[in-house]
Amino acid sequence: MTYVGAMMQYQKVLKTNLKTNIGIGLITLFLSILGYILYVFMLFLISANKDYNSLVFLFSWLGVFLAAYIVITWYKITGYIFSPYIIFMLFFLLFNYGQSLMWAFGVHIPTEIGQTPLFVGFDVASDADIIKAQALTLISILMFHLGAVISSKKIKIRPRGRKPSVDENNKSAILKSIYYSSLLLGLIIIPNTLFQAYSDFQTAMVHGYKSLYYSEFANTDATIFALLRRMFFPCLVGLLIGSRYNKKVKISVYIIFSIYLMLNLLSGDRGSWLYKIFILIWLSHACYKPIKFRGGFKYSLFATLVLYITYAIVSLRDIGLSNITISNLTESLSFENSVFIKPFFEMGVSMSPTIILQKYGWDVWPYANTYVLAVLGMVTNKVIYALDIPFSIISSWFSQDYLGISYGAGFSIIAEALLNFGPLIAPLFMILLGYVISSLIFVDKNLNYKKRPLRLLFVVTTLHAITPVTRNYFQLLLKDWFYGVVLFLIFIILFKKIFLNQKHTSMS
């Protein structure tokens, strides 16, 4: 094919992609407007004394359809089914709508929302409470996806007739800078992180998982090493990308991560490792060996077995390994605690803070906007103190001051928006949030990590830093993003400048 013919085909593909993106954008906009109108009506029409069991079931199925719509439309836009954005939205749905997804298929457990008190000293959520939370969650997720669709770029397909010039030496220098920067930082950060994980394991083995956060054994380390540990996973990712998935490096990274994973699992950690596994699988898929359907099916079966055993271990986390008996071990292996059931209900409990704020009052946060505080305190909270702005950590305030309990109650991306803007504005704010977050982690099927390694590294490390916000709050996550992504990339860029300068000096 001649270059002119290739360019004509290229322009035709771009026009087709543009029409597709505009069409998806208009459909998503229409659904968002319609959904928001229905949501507002529901806020005023739902009565606390009526039975809405059938409506709860209907809304549960709407969540299933919404999940399918997100996957299909994002595939149309990017050419990817398995992508960073889909990983983020997977956890968004699981943490904020996980229990409803199970209800759609008729699966219930005795401890689900609506059967037991939301928190100690609070009532059991009624059907009206649940349906209001479902409605807010669904419209928030749809609005978030609208923001993502607006931010999406056109898929750039280069014509085959002519290849653009590429500075191979520069790309090679970037990859080397990523590798050696990750190696140098890793020599300090990896041993320190594994040692901390082992110390936590020893504490949890004797005193149970909760002792790591709510006892005299709680880790309150605020040293430079605690900040540097945020670069642990980015260092592992940098070694993989920078080495071009060198076999020896890959094996070493996977061994290190496996040790870290096992220590966290045995300590009772149920969440932080899960994000990392999904990200590593996608990274391997994108950079090393694409996962085919048959291989993916085999991996899924193996992963299901591993996760089944994993959740059995995690279910014993509050007991302490030294107190495990045959009885509670058998219970942990029951179907109710299996990977098919328990993750959805455990993650889905993050809807509880949203229900609480809707039921008992959302306009109760006594400090400044939490997103503004998160940006101001991204590097250090001393900036907030220097400006003399009243400040509190959301998790501590929500658990101790608002709920009056001594343990962590958790939070969520939707509850934080509700806390700041109320039930009418919160869904609209999610459009902005979806635009920003999806812009940070956007990739399409044409991304070549060897040509844009820093972009891929930024996407992966950002995804790792911000995914926990689906069940957390931005005050903590922006700090993780700054120290785990921004500083990490600055170090790599500085290393690259030094590396290139030395190379140019030696050649002159």
Short mmCIF file of N, CA and C in Angstrom, two decimals, residues 202-301:
data_model
loop_
_atom_site.label_atom_id
_atom_site.label_comp_id
_atom_site.label_asym_id
_atom_site.label_seq_id
_atom_site.Cartn_x
_atom_site.Cartn_y
_atom_site.Cartn_z
N GLN A 202 4.08 -10.92 62.61
CA GLN A 202 4.33 -11.42 63.97
C GLN A 202 3.31 -10.86 64.96
N THR A 203 2.99 -9.58 64.82
CA THR A 203 2.01 -8.96 65.71
C THR A 203 0.63 -9.57 65.50
N ALA A 204 0.22 -9.72 64.23
CA ALA A 204 -1.10 -10.28 63.93
C ALA A 204 -1.21 -11.74 64.34
N MET A 205 -0.12 -12.47 64.26
CA MET A 205 -0.13 -13.88 64.62
C MET A 205 -0.48 -14.07 66.10
N VAL A 206 -0.03 -13.16 66.91
CA VAL A 206 -0.26 -13.27 68.35
C VAL A 206 -1.53 -12.54 68.79
N HIS A 207 -1.76 -11.35 68.25
CA HIS A 207 -2.82 -10.48 68.77
C HIS A 207 -3.99 -10.28 67.80
N GLY A 208 -3.91 -10.83 66.61
CA GLY A 208 -4.99 -10.66 65.64
C GLY A 208 -4.78 -9.44 64.76
N TYR A 209 -5.47 -9.41 63.61
CA TYR A 209 -5.28 -8.37 62.61
C TYR A 209 -5.62 -6.98 63.14
N LYS A 210 -6.69 -6.86 63.92
CA LYS A 210 -7.11 -5.54 64.40
C LYS A 210 -6.06 -4.86 65.26
N SER A 211 -5.18 -5.66 65.87
CA SER A 211 -4.14 -5.08 66.72
C SER A 211 -3.18 -4.21 65.92
N LEU A 212 -3.12 -4.41 64.61
CA LEU A 212 -2.22 -3.60 63.77
C LEU A 212 -2.72 -2.17 63.65
N TYR A 213 -3.99 -1.93 63.99
CA TYR A 213 -4.58 -0.60 63.82
C TYR A 213 -5.22 -0.04 65.08
N TYR A 214 -5.67 -0.91 65.99
CA TYR A 214 -6.46 -0.44 67.12
C TYR A 214 -5.94 -0.99 68.45
N SER A 215 -4.65 -0.90 68.66
CA SER A 215 -4.06 -1.34 69.93
C SER A 215 -2.74 -0.63 70.13
N GLU A 216 -2.08 -0.97 71.24
CA GLU A 216 -0.77 -0.37 71.49
C GLU A 216 0.28 -0.87 70.50
N PHE A 217 -0.07 -1.92 69.74
CA PHE A 217 0.86 -2.47 68.74
C PHE A 217 0.67 -1.82 67.37
N ALA A 218 -0.27 -0.88 67.27
CA ALA A 218 -0.55 -0.26 65.97
C ALA A 218 0.69 0.45 65.44
N ASN A 219 0.90 0.33 64.15
CA ASN A 219 2.04 0.95 63.49
C ASN A 219 1.78 2.43 63.25
N THR A 220 2.50 3.28 63.95
CA THR A 220 2.34 4.74 63.81
C THR A 220 3.62 5.36 63.25
N ASP A 221 4.37 4.57 62.51
CA ASP A 221 5.63 5.02 61.94
C ASP A 221 5.39 6.18 60.98
N ALA A 222 5.98 7.35 61.27
CA ALA A 222 5.85 8.52 60.41
C ALA A 222 7.21 8.99 59.92
N THR A 223 8.17 8.07 59.84
CA THR A 223 9.52 8.41 59.43
C THR A 223 9.64 8.47 57.91
N ILE A 224 10.83 8.81 57.44
CA ILE A 224 11.08 8.87 56.01
C ILE A 224 10.90 7.50 55.37
N PHE A 225 11.17 6.43 56.14
CA PHE A 225 11.02 5.08 55.59
C PHE A 225 9.54 4.76 55.33
N ALA A 226 8.67 5.28 56.17
CA ALA A 226 7.24 5.06 55.96
C ALA A 226 6.79 5.72 54.66
N LEU A 227 7.35 6.89 54.35
CA LEU A 227 7.02 7.57 53.10
C LEU A 227 7.63 6.83 51.90
N LEU A 228 8.86 6.37 52.07
CA LEU A 228 9.54 5.67 50.98
C LEU A 228 8.87 4.33 50.66
N ARG A 229 8.24 3.72 51.66
CA ARG A 229 7.58 2.43 51.41
C ARG A 229 6.45 2.56 50.39
N ARG A 230 5.98 3.76 50.17
CA ARG A 230 4.97 3.97 49.14
C ARG A 230 5.53 3.70 47.74
N MET A 231 6.87 3.66 47.62
CA MET A 231 7.50 3.37 46.34
C MET A 231 7.80 1.89 46.15
N PHE A 232 7.40 1.05 47.09
CA PHE A 232 7.72 -0.38 46.99
C PHE A 232 7.16 -0.98 45.70
N PHE A 233 5.86 -0.87 45.49
CA PHE A 233 5.25 -1.44 44.30
C PHE A 233 5.72 -0.74 43.03
N PRO A 234 5.81 0.62 43.00
CA PRO A 234 6.37 1.27 41.82
C PRO A 234 7.77 0.79 41.46
N CYS A 235 8.59 0.48 42.45
CA CYS A 235 9.93 -0.05 42.17
C CYS A 235 9.85 -1.40 41.45
N LEU A 236 8.95 -2.25 41.90
CA LEU A 236 8.78 -3.56 41.26
C LEU A 236 8.31 -3.38 39.82
N VAL A 237 7.36 -2.47 39.62
CA VAL A 237 6.86 -2.21 38.26
C VAL A 237 7.97 -1.61 37.40
N GLY A 238 8.75 -0.70 37.96
CA GLY A 238 9.85 -0.09 37.22
C GLY A 238 10.90 -1.11 36.80
N LEU A 239 11.18 -2.09 37.64
CA LEU A 239 12.13 -3.14 37.29
C LEU A 239 11.63 -3.97 36.11
N LEU A 240 10.32 -4.26 36.10
CA LEU A 240 9.74 -5.05 35.01
C LEU A 240 9.77 -4.27 33.70
N ILE A 241 9.29 -3.03 33.73
CA ILE A 241 9.24 -2.23 32.51
C ILE A 241 10.64 -1.88 32.02
N GLY A 242 11.49 -1.41 32.94
CA GLY A 242 12.83 -0.99 32.57
C GLY A 242 13.69 -2.10 32.02
N SER A 243 13.49 -3.32 32.47
CA SER A 243 14.28 -4.47 32.00
C SER A 243 13.67 -5.11 30.76
N ARG A 244 12.56 -4.56 30.28
CA ARG A 244 11.81 -5.14 29.16
C ARG A 244 11.36 -6.57 29.48
N TYR A 245 10.98 -6.77 30.72
CA TYR A 245 10.54 -8.07 31.21
C TYR A 245 11.61 -9.14 31.04
N ASN A 246 12.85 -8.76 31.39
CA ASN A 246 13.95 -9.73 31.42
C ASN A 246 13.58 -10.90 32.32
N LYS A 247 13.85 -12.09 31.88
CA LYS A 247 13.39 -13.30 32.59
C LYS A 247 13.88 -13.33 34.04
N LYS A 248 15.17 -13.07 34.27
CA LYS A 248 15.72 -13.12 35.62
C LYS A 248 15.11 -12.03 36.51
N VAL A 249 14.95 -10.85 35.92
CA VAL A 249 14.36 -9.74 36.68
C VAL A 249 12.91 -10.06 37.01
N LYS A 250 12.19 -10.59 36.04
CA LYS A 250 10.78 -10.93 36.25
C LYS A 250 10.63 -11.96 37.36
N ILE A 251 11.44 -12.99 37.35
CA ILE A 251 11.36 -14.01 38.40
C ILE A 251 11.66 -13.41 39.76
N SER A 252 12.69 -12.56 39.82
CA SER A 252 13.07 -11.92 41.09
C SER A 252 11.94 -11.04 41.63
N VAL A 253 11.32 -10.26 40.73
CA VAL A 253 10.23 -9.38 41.14
C VAL A 253 9.05 -10.19 41.65
N TYR A 254 8.71 -11.26 40.95
CA TYR A 254 7.57 -12.09 41.36
C TYR A 254 7.83 -12.81 42.68
N ILE A 255 9.07 -13.19 42.91
CA ILE A 255 9.42 -13.83 44.20
C ILE A 255 9.26 -12.82 45.34
N ILE A 256 9.79 -11.61 45.12
CA ILE A 256 9.68 -10.56 46.14
C ILE A 256 8.22 -10.25 46.43
N PHE A 257 7.44 -10.10 45.36
CA PHE A 257 6.02 -9.80 45.55
C PHE A 257 5.29 -10.95 46.24
N SER A 258 5.65 -12.18 45.92
CA SER A 258 5.01 -13.35 46.55
C SER A 258 5.29 -13.38 48.05
N ILE A 259 6.52 -13.06 48.43
CA ILE A 259 6.87 -13.01 49.86
C ILE A 259 6.04 -11.92 50.55
N TYR A 260 5.98 -10.75 49.92
CA TYR A 260 5.19 -9.65 50.46
C TYR A 260 3.72 -10.03 50.56
N LEU A 261 3.22 -10.69 49.53
CA LEU A 261 1.82 -11.10 49.50
C LEU A 261 1.51 -12.08 50.62
N MET A 262 2.35 -13.09 50.79
CA MET A 262 2.09 -14.11 51.81
C MET A 262 2.15 -13.52 53.22
N LEU A 263 3.08 -12.62 53.46
CA LEU A 263 3.17 -12.00 54.78
C LEU A 263 1.92 -11.18 55.07
N ASN A 264 1.43 -10.46 54.07
CA ASN A 264 0.21 -9.67 54.25
C ASN A 264 -1.02 -10.55 54.42
N LEU A 265 -1.07 -11.63 53.65
CA LEU A 265 -2.21 -12.55 53.77
C LEU A 265 -2.23 -13.20 55.15
N LEU A 266 -1.10 -13.67 55.60
CA LEU A 266 -1.03 -14.32 56.90
C LEU A 266 -1.30 -13.33 58.04
N SER A 267 -1.06 -12.05 57.77
CA SER A 267 -1.39 -11.03 58.76
C SER A 267 -2.88 -10.73 58.78
N GLY A 268 -3.57 -11.06 57.67
CA GLY A 268 -5.01 -10.86 57.59
C GLY A 268 -5.43 -9.75 56.65
N ASP A 269 -4.49 -9.17 55.90
CA ASP A 269 -4.83 -8.10 54.98
C ASP A 269 -5.76 -8.63 53.89
N ARG A 270 -6.87 -7.94 53.65
CA ARG A 270 -7.85 -8.44 52.70
C ARG A 270 -7.98 -7.58 51.45
N GLY A 271 -7.20 -6.50 51.32
CA GLY A 271 -7.47 -5.61 50.20
C GLY A 271 -6.28 -5.13 49.40
N SER A 272 -5.25 -4.61 50.07
CA SER A 272 -4.19 -3.91 49.35
C SER A 272 -3.47 -4.79 48.34
N TRP A 273 -3.34 -6.06 48.64
CA TRP A 273 -2.65 -6.97 47.72
C TRP A 273 -3.48 -7.26 46.48
N LEU A 274 -4.82 -7.17 46.59
CA LEU A 274 -5.69 -7.52 45.48
C LEU A 274 -5.54 -6.53 44.32
N TYR A 275 -5.43 -5.22 44.64
CA TYR A 275 -5.21 -4.24 43.58
C TYR A 275 -3.92 -4.57 42.83
N LYS A 276 -2.89 -4.88 43.60
CA LYS A 276 -1.57 -5.11 43.01
C LYS A 276 -1.57 -6.31 42.06
N ILE A 277 -2.29 -7.36 42.43
CA ILE A 277 -2.34 -8.55 41.58
C ILE A 277 -2.99 -8.22 40.24
N PHE A 278 -4.11 -7.52 40.27
CA PHE A 278 -4.79 -7.16 39.03
C PHE A 278 -3.89 -6.29 38.14
N ILE A 279 -3.17 -5.36 38.77
CA ILE A 279 -2.31 -4.47 38.00
C ILE A 279 -1.14 -5.23 37.38
N LEU A 280 -0.54 -6.16 38.13
CA LEU A 280 0.56 -6.95 37.59
C LEU A 280 0.11 -7.84 36.44
N ILE A 281 -1.09 -8.39 36.56
CA ILE A 281 -1.62 -9.22 35.48
C ILE A 281 -1.83 -8.38 34.23
N TRP A 282 -2.42 -7.19 34.39
CA TRP A 282 -2.63 -6.33 33.22
C TRP A 282 -1.30 -5.90 32.62
N LEU A 283 -0.32 -5.57 33.45
CA LEU A 283 0.99 -5.12 32.96
C LEU A 283 1.66 -6.22 32.14
N SER A 284 1.58 -7.45 32.62
CA SER A 284 2.13 -8.57 31.87
C SER A 284 1.39 -8.75 30.55
N HIS A 285 0.08 -8.58 30.60
CA HIS A 285 -0.75 -8.70 29.40
C HIS A 285 -0.38 -7.64 28.36
N ALA A 286 -0.11 -6.41 28.82
CA ALA A 286 0.15 -5.30 27.92
C ALA A 286 1.59 -5.26 27.42
N CYS A 287 2.53 -5.73 28.24
CA CYS A 287 3.95 -5.55 27.91
C CYS A 287 4.70 -6.84 27.59
N TYR A 288 4.20 -7.94 28.07
CA TYR A 288 4.99 -9.17 27.94
C TYR A 288 4.30 -10.23 27.11
N LYS A 289 3.19 -10.75 27.60
CA LYS A 289 2.51 -11.84 26.91
C LYS A 289 1.01 -11.64 27.00
N PRO A 290 0.37 -11.21 25.91
CA PRO A 290 -1.08 -11.01 25.93
C PRO A 290 -1.82 -12.27 26.35
N ILE A 291 -2.83 -12.10 27.19
CA ILE A 291 -3.61 -13.24 27.68
C ILE A 291 -4.69 -13.60 26.66
N LYS A 292 -4.62 -14.81 26.13
CA LYS A 292 -5.65 -15.29 25.22
C LYS A 292 -6.81 -15.89 26.02
N PHE A 293 -7.91 -16.14 25.32
CA PHE A 293 -9.11 -16.63 26.01
C PHE A 293 -8.84 -17.95 26.72
N ARG A 294 -8.21 -18.90 26.04
CA ARG A 294 -7.98 -20.21 26.64
C ARG A 294 -7.04 -20.11 27.83
N GLY A 295 -5.96 -19.34 27.65
CA GLY A 295 -5.03 -19.16 28.76
C GLY A 295 -5.67 -18.42 29.92
N GLY A 296 -6.50 -17.42 29.58
CA GLY A 296 -7.19 -16.67 30.62
C GLY A 296 -8.13 -17.55 31.42
N PHE A 297 -8.77 -18.49 30.74
CA PHE A 297 -9.68 -19.42 31.43
C PHE A 297 -8.92 -20.30 32.41
N LYS A 298 -7.76 -20.81 31.99
CA LYS A 298 -6.95 -21.65 32.86
C LYS A 298 -6.46 -20.85 34.07
N TYR A 299 -5.98 -19.63 33.80
CA TYR A 299 -5.51 -18.78 34.89
C TYR A 299 -6.65 -18.47 35.87
N SER A 300 -7.87 -18.29 35.33
CA SER A 300 -9.02 -17.98 36.17
C SER A 300 -9.33 -19.13 37.12
N LEU A 301 -9.25 -20.37 36.61
CA LEU A 301 -9.50 -21.52 37.47
C LEU A 301 -8.46 -21.61 38.58
#
